[in-house]
Amino acid sequence: MENVIVERVADFLRQYPPFQDLNSEDLHQLASQVRVHYVPRRNYLFKEGDTAHKEFYVVQQGAVGLRSKQLSSTNWIDICDEGDILGLRPLFADQTYAMEAMAREECVLYAIPFEVFKNLLLNNTRVMDFLLESFASNTRNPKASESKGKLLSSNYNSGEEPSSELDFFQQAFYTKNPKCLSPDESIQQAAFVMNKHKISSLIIEHNKFPIGIVTDKDIRRWVANGVLSSEDKLSTIMSSPVKCVPPHIHLADVQSLLLQHQIGHLCVTEDGTQHTEIVGILSEHDIVTAQANNPVALLKQIERVSQLESLIRIRESLSSLLEAYLNTALPMPYVMKVSRLITQALMQRVIELSVKKTGTPPAKFAWLGIGSQGRGEQVLLTDQDHALVFEDVSDEKSESIQSYFLELAKEVSSIFNELGYVFCPAEMMASNPEYCLSLSQWKRKFSNWIDNPSSKSIMMCNIFFDYAKVYGEEELSKQLSEHIFKKLKKNQRFFAYLGEDAVKNPPPLGFFRQFIIEDDGRHKDEFDVKARAIQPLVEAARVLILSEAVEGKNNTVERFEKLIELEPQNEEIYAGCIKSFLVLSKFRAVEGFKQNSTGRYLELSKLSKSDKMKLKRTFKPIKDVQSLLKNRFQLAYFL
């Protein structure tokens, strides 16, 4: 390549990240190895499933579109234009391409060999840091304020803002009980084990501690070329020392380590060091698998699904994903966020499919999630709680239109039930005529609840004040909320009854700090973590946020966070409530997955001493916030 061309390539690259962080000497060295590649319009650079190239590409002129066979031919996942990088996948996963890249117009690309680029990475920490951050967020340019673009092209962005966060916290699922051999075993034995179990790597161990890794590539490199004999010991070809990680590691961290150390495998040990026993192995293949089954991928699957069996499989995948998250150090708000986004997408798809089956709706409507779903706190498969509001129509049409929506709701509820969400025992569902109403009818119902409160009515209606639109017309939900908050304004009598309901379950500790447990029935001697601990916090947050006339805050944690902002003098109480709520929610979720139940009842005898202490510490904020409620709403008259 002529020097003038090298200069031209270098001048172009230095305008764009991460090349702008290379020094002049390294940039010229890289530019001297660049191959100019021309791609005519509508020609492919690579196709989905093609073997990975030995180079990646920078767009010098034109535009390259990225898409997947699984999506429609018009649905471009990303468009790469001048200065954008594509085809970086082999840098961290020597696999096949997950997408196809087609020139949307005539393109000139700079093809950069991976081997040359990898050598430069070792001495350029700023470039390395840029790529690590890019991998963590799955964007080409994490420093950009907008139009960041996809980097790896293996996760399909659903258009939701939280997708980069979902990608970042995705857990790296490792292979448990990996095959291990001692360093004195022969290379031939290693080849036999790999072939028998259809695996590509082995851990070399001594006294159950990892000391090396051998891959099929190592065998081909040393034996197939005649350098070593198949009878030689594994110690002669193993890679050592081994890079180890703990069991609970996020995908972004794994990507970073593989790239930073230029390796293809990580050993999983009990504490992440070489000095504890082997737990598993992580490979580039595990990364690809994890990316194909992450929350963003599930969201895309939901968009395309049309069969009930597929919906059931996705719901099962979500449960598996959430259970795995709970076994890691992932924060509970994130677990709830993943559950909320995917559950809502599932329910939206169920309603869409039900509408197709039932026929075109005769009026505008909104499907409302209530209770834990409305609050975005549903992690386990609990019972259904929902309602439906349709626009006001003439009296002569009202009955027939309600009949249509009842039929639709029955179809939706039936599918929900197939997915594992059992019918509500109290029939608080849109398939019940009581909760499938026009906007005016709902306004009258809420007015009656608010104007004529009683202990009994509050107990039945309180979860309806946690509703959130799942599907349909936002305006209907908005108008209903405006009506509710207008009625609530300075209605101290209603808040007193709502406050009374919130303190009906006192902190669940009796004399001598003993847990208050169920004394009869099927759950005798068990602790009701929902009714005695979680519910008091949910109800306290509800009455306090409604009394402050704050709209749009349904989630318990978000409600307490807003209360801290409004009442900084009570920050300690509300912060304690947030911590307690998250700890209690995790106790319930873990128990639910373990017992395949709603997780409502805990067997205290099976809890460790430290878990019992952790549980007891959550009760003080309940006592504190209930004392605040009694004073604020003068509940002494009610109690």
XYZ file of C-alpha atoms in Angstrom:
639
model
C 0.000 0.000 0.000
C 1.391 3.413 -0.995
C 2.228 5.793 1.877
C -0.236 8.356 0.545
C -3.016 5.762 0.850
C -1.879 4.858 4.375
C -2.017 8.542 5.297
C -5.499 8.829 3.817
C -6.737 5.799 5.779
C -5.120 7.035 8.996
C -6.646 10.516 8.566
C -10.077 8.961 8.149
C -9.844 6.568 11.112
C -8.555 9.177 13.576
C -11.887 11.003 13.270
C -13.820 8.151 14.913
C -13.740 6.177 18.150
C -11.902 4.131 19.230
C -9.158 4.914 16.642
C -8.944 8.542 17.765
C -7.335 7.285 20.985
C -4.459 5.562 19.152
C -1.131 7.392 18.968
C 0.154 8.382 15.530
C 2.629 5.503 15.237
C 0.070 2.815 16.123
C -2.572 4.397 13.902
C -0.208 4.340 10.902
C 0.783 0.763 11.662
C -2.907 -0.208 11.691
C -3.653 1.802 8.528
C -0.825 0.016 6.685
C -2.613 -3.311 7.215
C -6.060 -2.106 6.153
C -7.645 -3.675 3.072
C -10.044 -1.531 1.051
C -13.206 -3.517 0.352
C -15.886 -2.535 -2.156
C -19.468 -3.875 -1.754
C -22.038 -3.159 -4.523
C -25.566 -2.128 -3.565
C -27.745 -4.988 -2.241
C -24.744 -7.321 -1.968
C -23.961 -9.075 1.285
C -20.879 -8.446 3.367
C -21.738 -11.544 5.401
C -24.853 -13.605 6.050
C -26.385 -14.971 9.217
C -24.636 -18.252 10.054
C -21.503 -17.508 7.965
C -18.167 -18.408 9.533
C -16.659 -15.337 11.166
C -14.159 -13.374 9.070
C -10.595 -12.698 10.173
C -11.200 -8.962 9.949
C -13.774 -6.400 10.998
C -14.983 -3.400 9.040
C -15.239 0.376 9.204
C -17.656 2.090 6.791
C -15.731 4.640 4.734
C -18.553 5.440 2.302
C -22.147 4.265 1.988
C -24.428 2.451 4.443
C -24.644 -1.171 5.585
C -27.887 -2.546 7.031
C -28.017 -5.256 9.689
C -31.002 -7.565 10.072
C -31.970 -11.084 11.124
C -33.803 -13.860 9.286
C -36.139 -14.052 12.268
C -37.413 -10.530 11.605
C -39.223 -9.149 8.573
C -37.093 -8.196 5.596
C -37.989 -4.525 6.069
C -37.108 -4.416 9.756
C -33.500 -3.211 9.924
C -31.991 -3.693 13.372
C -29.263 -1.147 12.724
C -27.832 0.962 9.909
C -24.060 1.527 9.881
C -22.820 4.552 7.985
C -19.597 6.577 7.748
C -17.178 5.808 10.583
C -19.276 3.004 12.086
C -17.744 -0.357 12.991
C -19.389 -3.680 12.185
C -18.415 -7.343 12.305
C -16.677 -7.095 15.677
C -18.288 -10.310 16.937
C -15.206 -12.545 16.358
C -13.128 -10.277 18.592
C -14.752 -11.881 21.619
C -16.586 -14.930 20.229
C -14.998 -16.980 17.459
C -18.357 -18.197 16.184
C -20.644 -17.539 13.254
C -22.400 -14.264 12.505
C -25.750 -13.718 14.235
C -27.037 -11.349 11.533
C -26.697 -10.529 7.873
C -25.002 -7.356 6.663
C -26.188 -5.947 3.309
C -25.025 -2.850 1.472
C -28.016 -0.525 1.239
C -26.045 1.553 -1.270
C -22.613 1.250 -2.867
C -20.115 0.926 -0.028
C -16.403 1.303 0.522
C -15.243 -0.405 3.698
C -11.910 -0.562 5.493
C -11.222 -4.177 6.497
C -8.989 -4.355 9.598
C -7.339 -7.707 10.550
C -8.212 -8.844 14.068
C -4.683 -10.017 14.811
C -3.207 -6.594 14.085
C -5.894 -4.845 16.142
C -5.518 -7.229 19.105
C -1.807 -6.479 19.330
C -2.519 -2.755 19.469
C -5.091 -3.257 22.244
C -2.468 -4.556 24.665
C -0.668 -1.202 24.737
C -3.652 1.117 24.403
C -5.717 1.075 27.593
C -8.046 3.860 26.444
C -9.038 1.891 23.352
C -9.427 -1.221 25.492
C -11.609 0.650 28.009
C -13.768 2.007 25.191
C -14.402 -1.491 23.849
C -15.078 -2.923 27.315
C -17.669 -0.220 27.964
C -19.110 -0.831 24.501
C -19.475 -4.531 25.230
C -21.074 -3.802 28.605
C -23.712 -1.555 27.018
C -23.816 -3.315 23.619
C -23.403 -0.017 21.767
C -20.851 1.026 19.156
C -20.208 4.335 20.889
C -21.143 4.422 24.608
C -19.963 8.043 24.818
C -22.557 9.257 22.324
C -25.623 10.976 23.745
C -27.825 9.456 21.012
C -27.682 7.140 17.996
C -25.207 4.897 19.749
C -25.857 1.910 17.464
C -25.577 -1.801 18.192
C -22.069 -3.195 18.597
C -22.327 -6.979 18.674
C -25.545 -7.451 16.739
C -26.703 -10.415 18.779
C -29.370 -8.812 20.935
C -32.348 -7.282 19.174
C -33.362 -3.942 20.569
C -37.106 -3.830 21.093
C -37.161 -0.061 21.199
C -37.475 -0.008 24.993
C -35.143 2.418 26.736
C -34.075 -0.073 29.433
C -32.646 -2.609 26.951
C -29.003 -1.592 27.452
C -29.476 -1.943 31.186
C -31.104 -5.337 30.673
C -28.130 -6.388 28.543
C -25.615 -5.154 31.089
C -26.979 -7.142 34.022
C -27.582 -10.327 32.036
C -26.134 -13.250 33.963
C -23.471 -15.420 32.332
C -24.754 -18.981 32.710
C -21.826 -21.372 32.957
C -21.474 -25.110 32.305
C -21.618 -26.954 35.625
C -19.598 -30.085 36.488
C -17.053 -29.638 33.688
C -14.848 -32.515 32.594
C -11.464 -32.437 34.310
C -8.231 -34.384 33.907
C -4.920 -34.387 35.746
C -1.835 -32.832 34.114
C -0.227 -36.300 33.904
C -2.944 -37.695 31.631
C -2.056 -38.054 27.951
C -3.168 -35.775 25.126
C -4.789 -38.836 23.560
C -6.953 -39.326 26.671
C -8.038 -35.689 26.489
C -9.039 -36.122 22.831
C -10.997 -39.254 23.760
C -12.921 -37.458 26.544
C -13.682 -34.445 24.345
C -14.949 -36.664 21.537
C -17.029 -38.834 23.889
C -18.766 -35.907 25.564
C -18.797 -33.672 22.460
C -17.022 -30.805 24.174
C -14.220 -28.531 23.053
C -12.309 -27.935 26.300
C -11.163 -29.570 29.529
C -9.989 -28.167 32.841
C -6.702 -29.537 34.131
C -6.920 -29.932 37.898
C -4.800 -30.899 40.867
C -6.555 -31.765 44.142
C -9.768 -30.321 42.634
C -8.086 -26.936 42.086
C -7.692 -25.583 38.511
C -4.162 -25.355 37.142
C -4.777 -25.237 33.386
C -7.156 -25.469 30.409
C -6.795 -27.565 27.239
C -8.929 -27.001 24.141
C -9.355 -28.891 20.887
C -7.416 -26.076 19.233
C -4.441 -26.822 21.477
C -4.504 -30.472 20.392
C -4.668 -29.542 16.710
C -1.911 -27.005 17.129
C 0.602 -29.289 18.843
C -0.273 -32.818 17.780
C -1.764 -32.428 14.296
C 1.321 -30.449 13.251
C 3.616 -33.195 14.566
C 5.269 -31.012 17.207
C 4.176 -33.336 20.036
C 2.985 -36.916 20.328
C -0.500 -37.935 21.430
C 1.226 -39.810 24.271
C 2.703 -36.620 25.739
C 1.267 -35.262 28.982
C -1.405 -32.579 29.070
C 0.926 -30.416 31.149
C 2.939 -29.824 27.955
C 0.075 -28.155 26.058
C -2.246 -26.717 28.730
C -2.759 -22.971 29.061
C -1.717 -21.864 32.527
C -2.381 -20.118 34.871
C -6.161 -20.259 34.631
C -8.260 -17.107 34.798
C -10.971 -17.797 37.400
C -14.271 -16.089 38.188
C -16.951 -16.607 40.884
C -20.287 -18.322 40.081
C -22.295 -15.095 40.197
C -20.846 -13.002 37.383
C -22.569 -10.781 34.863
C -22.279 -11.188 31.109
C -20.650 -7.777 30.698
C -17.874 -8.761 33.117
C -17.251 -12.020 31.251
C -17.041 -10.200 27.930
C -14.583 -7.745 29.448
C -12.313 -10.467 30.859
C -12.209 -12.528 27.663
C -11.361 -9.461 25.623
C -8.888 -8.015 28.091
C -6.910 -11.261 28.478
C -7.468 -12.478 24.904
C -8.667 -15.896 26.033
C -11.622 -18.109 25.136
C -12.442 -19.775 28.461
C -12.842 -18.904 32.130
C -12.844 -21.358 35.037
C -15.637 -20.884 37.592
C -14.553 -21.622 41.171
C -16.232 -21.256 44.546
C -14.705 -17.855 45.294
C -13.319 -16.848 41.906
C -9.688 -17.773 42.679
C -7.445 -20.716 41.798
C -7.389 -21.750 45.447
C -10.926 -23.119 45.730
C -12.691 -26.043 44.081
C -13.877 -25.998 40.475
C -17.583 -25.245 39.980
C -17.854 -24.868 36.217
C -16.452 -23.435 32.997
C -17.436 -20.395 30.907
C -16.694 -20.206 27.193
C -17.360 -17.882 24.281
C -20.222 -20.209 23.351
C -21.840 -19.595 26.756
C -21.787 -15.859 26.034
C -23.556 -16.333 22.730
C -26.119 -18.612 24.397
C -26.735 -16.091 27.178
C -27.215 -13.282 24.674
C -29.742 -15.360 22.771
C -31.800 -15.913 25.942
C -31.589 -12.545 27.621
C -34.551 -10.284 28.440
C -34.267 -8.278 25.249
C -34.329 -11.455 23.148
C -37.422 -12.653 25.037
C -39.148 -9.355 24.291
C -38.448 -9.835 20.587
C -39.724 -13.414 20.696
C -42.983 -12.202 22.218
C -43.509 -9.757 19.332
C -43.343 -12.609 16.815
C -45.242 -15.348 18.652
C -48.697 -16.469 17.536
C -49.172 -19.821 19.277
C -50.185 -20.476 22.887
C -47.457 -23.116 23.230
C -44.813 -20.519 22.376
C -46.228 -18.093 24.953
C -46.058 -20.823 27.594
C -42.442 -21.549 26.681
C -41.524 -17.851 26.944
C -43.257 -17.597 30.321
C -41.253 -20.625 31.482
C -38.057 -19.029 30.147
C -38.857 -15.892 32.130
C -39.332 -17.910 35.325
C -36.011 -19.678 34.770
C -34.305 -16.359 34.110
C -35.734 -14.704 37.234
C -34.870 -17.709 39.401
C -31.297 -17.584 38.127
C -31.146 -13.837 38.836
C -32.269 -14.440 42.412
C -29.367 -16.834 42.890
C -26.932 -14.082 41.940
C -26.106 -10.717 43.456
C -28.449 -8.892 41.084
C -30.434 -6.136 42.818
C -34.102 -6.910 43.495
C -35.356 -3.747 41.700
C -33.680 -5.013 38.531
C -35.254 -8.476 38.893
C -38.662 -6.817 39.276
C -37.986 -4.555 36.316
C -37.174 -7.494 34.032
C -40.278 -9.319 35.261
C -42.472 -6.250 34.740
C -41.278 -5.541 31.190
C -41.575 -9.120 29.957
C -44.818 -9.898 31.814
C -46.425 -6.761 30.417
C -45.222 -7.624 26.900
C -46.634 -11.144 27.306
C -50.005 -9.796 28.407
C -50.098 -7.268 25.585
C -49.474 -10.070 23.100
C -52.188 -12.228 24.694
C -54.681 -9.367 24.346
C -53.659 -8.747 20.712
C -54.170 -12.419 19.846
C -57.486 -12.470 21.734
C -58.706 -9.394 19.845
C -57.916 -11.150 16.557
C -59.975 -14.139 17.655
C -62.887 -12.168 19.149
C -63.137 -9.609 16.366
C -62.636 -5.869 16.016
C -63.526 -4.041 19.278
C -66.746 -2.021 18.904
C -65.360 0.787 21.063
C -62.090 2.123 22.410
C -60.900 0.392 25.590
C -58.016 0.019 28.024
C -56.935 -3.126 29.843
C -55.806 -2.322 33.389
C -53.460 -4.385 35.508
C -54.238 -4.028 39.215
C -52.573 -5.194 42.417
C -48.977 -6.431 42.119
C -49.086 -6.270 38.325
C -50.286 -2.685 38.392
C -47.434 -1.883 40.786
C -44.868 -3.699 38.622
C -43.922 -6.015 41.496
C -45.048 -9.380 40.135
C -42.143 -11.849 40.033
C -43.930 -15.138 40.750
C -46.938 -16.750 39.085
C -49.679 -15.279 41.259
C -53.409 -15.091 40.590
C -54.921 -12.743 38.025
C -55.987 -9.206 38.960
C -57.177 -6.962 36.147
C -60.004 -4.759 34.916
C -61.273 -3.229 31.677
C -62.586 0.236 30.895
C -64.254 1.143 27.591
C -65.329 4.510 26.247
C -68.778 5.876 27.006
C -71.391 4.848 24.456
C -75.132 5.378 24.084
C -77.439 3.487 26.449
C -78.851 1.302 23.675
C -75.327 0.125 22.710
C -73.930 -0.239 26.216
C -75.134 -3.773 26.908
C -73.970 -5.268 23.600
C -70.606 -3.539 23.822
C -70.066 -4.759 27.366
C -70.955 -8.270 26.167
C -68.198 -8.071 23.552
C -65.613 -6.971 26.111
C -66.706 -9.657 28.584
C -66.192 -12.235 25.841
C -62.778 -10.751 25.073
C -61.856 -10.725 28.776
C -62.867 -14.369 29.189
C -60.612 -15.318 26.290
C -57.709 -13.304 27.732
C -58.237 -14.693 31.247
C -58.359 -18.231 29.872
C -54.994 -17.798 28.129
C -53.498 -16.169 31.239
C -54.612 -19.222 33.160
C -52.876 -21.483 30.621
C -49.705 -19.450 31.146
C -49.873 -20.200 34.869
C -51.702 -17.142 36.238
C -54.616 -18.786 38.054
C -58.071 -17.191 38.173
C -58.591 -14.718 41.020
C -60.567 -16.419 43.838
C -62.393 -13.123 44.474
C -63.061 -12.753 40.717
C -61.344 -9.374 40.517
C -60.955 -9.831 36.776
C -62.166 -8.079 33.653
C -64.268 -11.154 32.842
C -66.470 -10.191 35.811
C -69.209 -7.691 34.783
C -68.431 -5.749 37.987
C -64.985 -4.886 36.617
C -65.715 -4.542 32.901
C -67.318 -1.100 32.719
C -67.544 2.086 30.713
C -65.533 5.132 31.771
C -68.581 6.763 33.384
C -69.467 3.579 35.229
C -65.915 3.303 36.577
C -66.018 6.941 37.677
C -69.238 6.270 39.596
C -67.737 3.158 41.173
C -64.624 5.020 42.377
C -66.782 7.942 43.558
C -68.842 5.551 45.678
C -65.721 3.940 47.142
C -64.240 7.345 47.996
C -67.432 9.129 49.173
C -68.839 6.224 51.169
C -65.874 4.397 52.661
C -66.179 1.576 55.155
C -63.757 -0.972 56.547
C -65.302 -3.659 54.346
C -65.381 -1.648 51.111
C -61.809 -0.423 51.551
C -60.614 -3.997 51.991
C -62.198 -4.908 48.653
C -61.279 -1.849 46.615
C -57.810 -0.769 47.766
C -55.850 -2.670 45.086
C -57.837 -0.840 42.396
C -55.927 2.294 43.377
C -52.752 0.619 42.050
C -53.924 0.159 38.479
C -51.725 0.659 35.414
C -52.659 0.522 31.745
C -51.381 -2.659 30.114
C -53.010 -2.295 26.702
C -55.278 0.071 24.833
C -56.166 3.745 25.036
C -53.976 5.817 27.352
C -56.570 8.598 27.374
C -59.183 6.407 29.115
C -56.752 5.558 31.880
C -55.722 9.204 32.158
C -59.315 10.454 32.446
C -60.090 7.904 35.139
C -57.001 8.939 37.135
C -57.936 12.619 36.870
C -61.389 11.820 38.240
C -59.976 9.785 41.131
C -57.513 12.440 42.254
C -60.166 15.130 42.007
C -62.398 13.076 44.317
C -59.536 12.326 46.724
C -58.631 15.967 47.257
C -58.865 16.767 50.990
C -61.039 13.717 51.614
C -59.714 12.984 55.105
C -62.500 10.530 55.884
C -61.488 8.255 53.013
C -57.793 8.481 53.945
C -58.646 7.606 57.548
C -60.320 4.390 56.400
C -57.488 3.667 53.968
C -54.992 4.329 56.773
C -56.921 2.037 59.112
C -56.643 -0.741 56.543
C -52.901 -0.111 56.235
C -52.248 -0.642 59.953
C -54.558 -3.616 60.501
C -51.552 -5.955 60.463
C -49.072 -4.761 63.113
C -45.346 -5.631 62.972
C -45.232 -9.455 63.067
C -43.317 -9.905 66.333
C -44.936 -10.987 69.579
C -43.595 -11.143 73.133
C -39.886 -12.004 73.437
C -39.449 -10.973 69.777
C -41.032 -14.173 68.496
C -42.512 -14.354 65.005
C -46.300 -14.221 64.797
C -47.152 -17.360 62.833
C -50.317 -19.014 61.583
C -51.879 -21.031 64.410
C -54.244 -23.214 62.414
C -55.172 -24.412 58.935
C -52.999 -25.741 56.137
C -50.203 -23.280 56.905
C -50.074 -23.835 60.662
C -46.731 -22.783 62.172
C -45.708 -20.979 58.973
C -45.018 -17.254 58.577
C -47.258 -15.316 56.163
C -44.647 -12.980 54.685
C -47.161 -11.357 52.316
C -49.970 -10.432 54.728
C -47.862 -9.780 57.825
C -44.872 -7.958 56.306
C -45.060 -7.020 52.606
C -48.685 -5.893 52.514
C -48.364 -3.363 55.383
C -45.558 -1.641 53.463
C -47.504 -1.681 50.177
C -50.584 -0.227 51.838
C -48.626 2.408 53.749
C -46.980 3.601 50.543
C -50.362 3.692 48.806
C -52.204 5.817 51.349
C -49.288 8.217 51.802
C -48.728 8.830 48.071
C -52.459 9.236 47.384
C -52.761 11.723 50.243
C -49.978 13.748 48.610
C -51.983 13.736 45.326
C -49.044 12.303 43.410
C -50.124 10.717 40.132
C -48.221 8.113 38.121
C -46.426 6.448 41.052
C -47.766 2.925 41.469
C -44.627 1.008 42.422
C -44.032 0.688 46.185
C -40.319 1.546 46.019
C -40.951 4.506 43.691
C -43.696 5.721 46.024
C -41.381 5.727 49.040
C -38.631 7.397 46.970
C -41.068 10.170 46.025
C -42.105 10.501 49.669
C -38.463 10.981 50.656
C -38.325 13.830 48.149
C -41.544 15.380 49.506
C -40.826 14.762 53.200
C -37.051 14.825 53.785
C -37.712 14.907 57.530
C -39.018 11.325 57.260
C -36.243 10.066 55.000
C -34.941 7.530 57.531
C -38.379 5.900 57.903
C -39.082 5.737 54.176
C -35.574 4.548 53.279
C -35.995 1.783 55.863
C -39.309 0.834 54.257
C -37.658 0.536 50.836
C -34.921 -1.726 52.160
C -37.397 -3.879 54.072
C -39.718 -4.191 51.094
C -36.913 -5.387 48.813
C -35.564 -7.871 51.377
C -39.033 -9.278 52.056
C -39.830 -9.483 48.346
C -36.669 -11.490 47.783
C -37.517 -13.863 50.648
C -40.907 -14.454 49.054
C -39.576 -14.864 45.511
C -36.843 -17.304 46.534
C -39.348 -19.363 48.538
C -41.810 -19.310 45.645
C -39.326 -20.661 43.122
C -38.028 -23.228 45.587
C -41.490 -24.582 46.422
C -43.150 -23.812 43.062
C -45.710 -21.730 44.940
C -46.704 -18.106 45.505
C -43.963 -17.919 48.152
C -46.409 -16.429 50.612
C -45.656 -18.768 53.526
C -42.179 -19.331 54.974
C -41.207 -22.361 57.050
C -39.207 -20.626 59.755
C -37.652 -23.904 60.918
C -35.848 -24.141 57.576
C -34.376 -20.628 57.758
C -30.834 -20.123 58.991
C -30.215 -18.022 62.073
C -28.832 -15.183 59.955
C -31.900 -15.250 57.683
C -34.200 -15.083 60.691
C -32.285 -12.075 61.982
C -32.442 -10.433 58.549
C -36.186 -11.052 58.480
C -36.687 -9.557 61.948
C -34.733 -6.437 61.012
C -37.291 -5.711 58.283
C -40.069 -5.300 60.859
C -38.866 -2.076 62.517
C -39.632 0.133 59.477
C -43.140 -1.400 59.420
C -43.647 -0.294 63.008
C -42.207 3.159 62.281
C -44.330 3.845 59.202
C -47.490 2.572 60.892
C -46.860 4.943 63.809
C -46.526 7.758 61.280
C -49.857 6.756 59.686
C -51.658 6.674 63.048
C -50.501 10.174 63.869
C -51.060 11.683 60.441
C -54.568 10.351 59.893
C -55.606 10.371 63.571
C -56.336 6.667 63.517
C -56.747 6.405 67.290
C -60.474 6.980 66.696
C -60.626 3.939 64.430
C -58.472 1.493 66.379
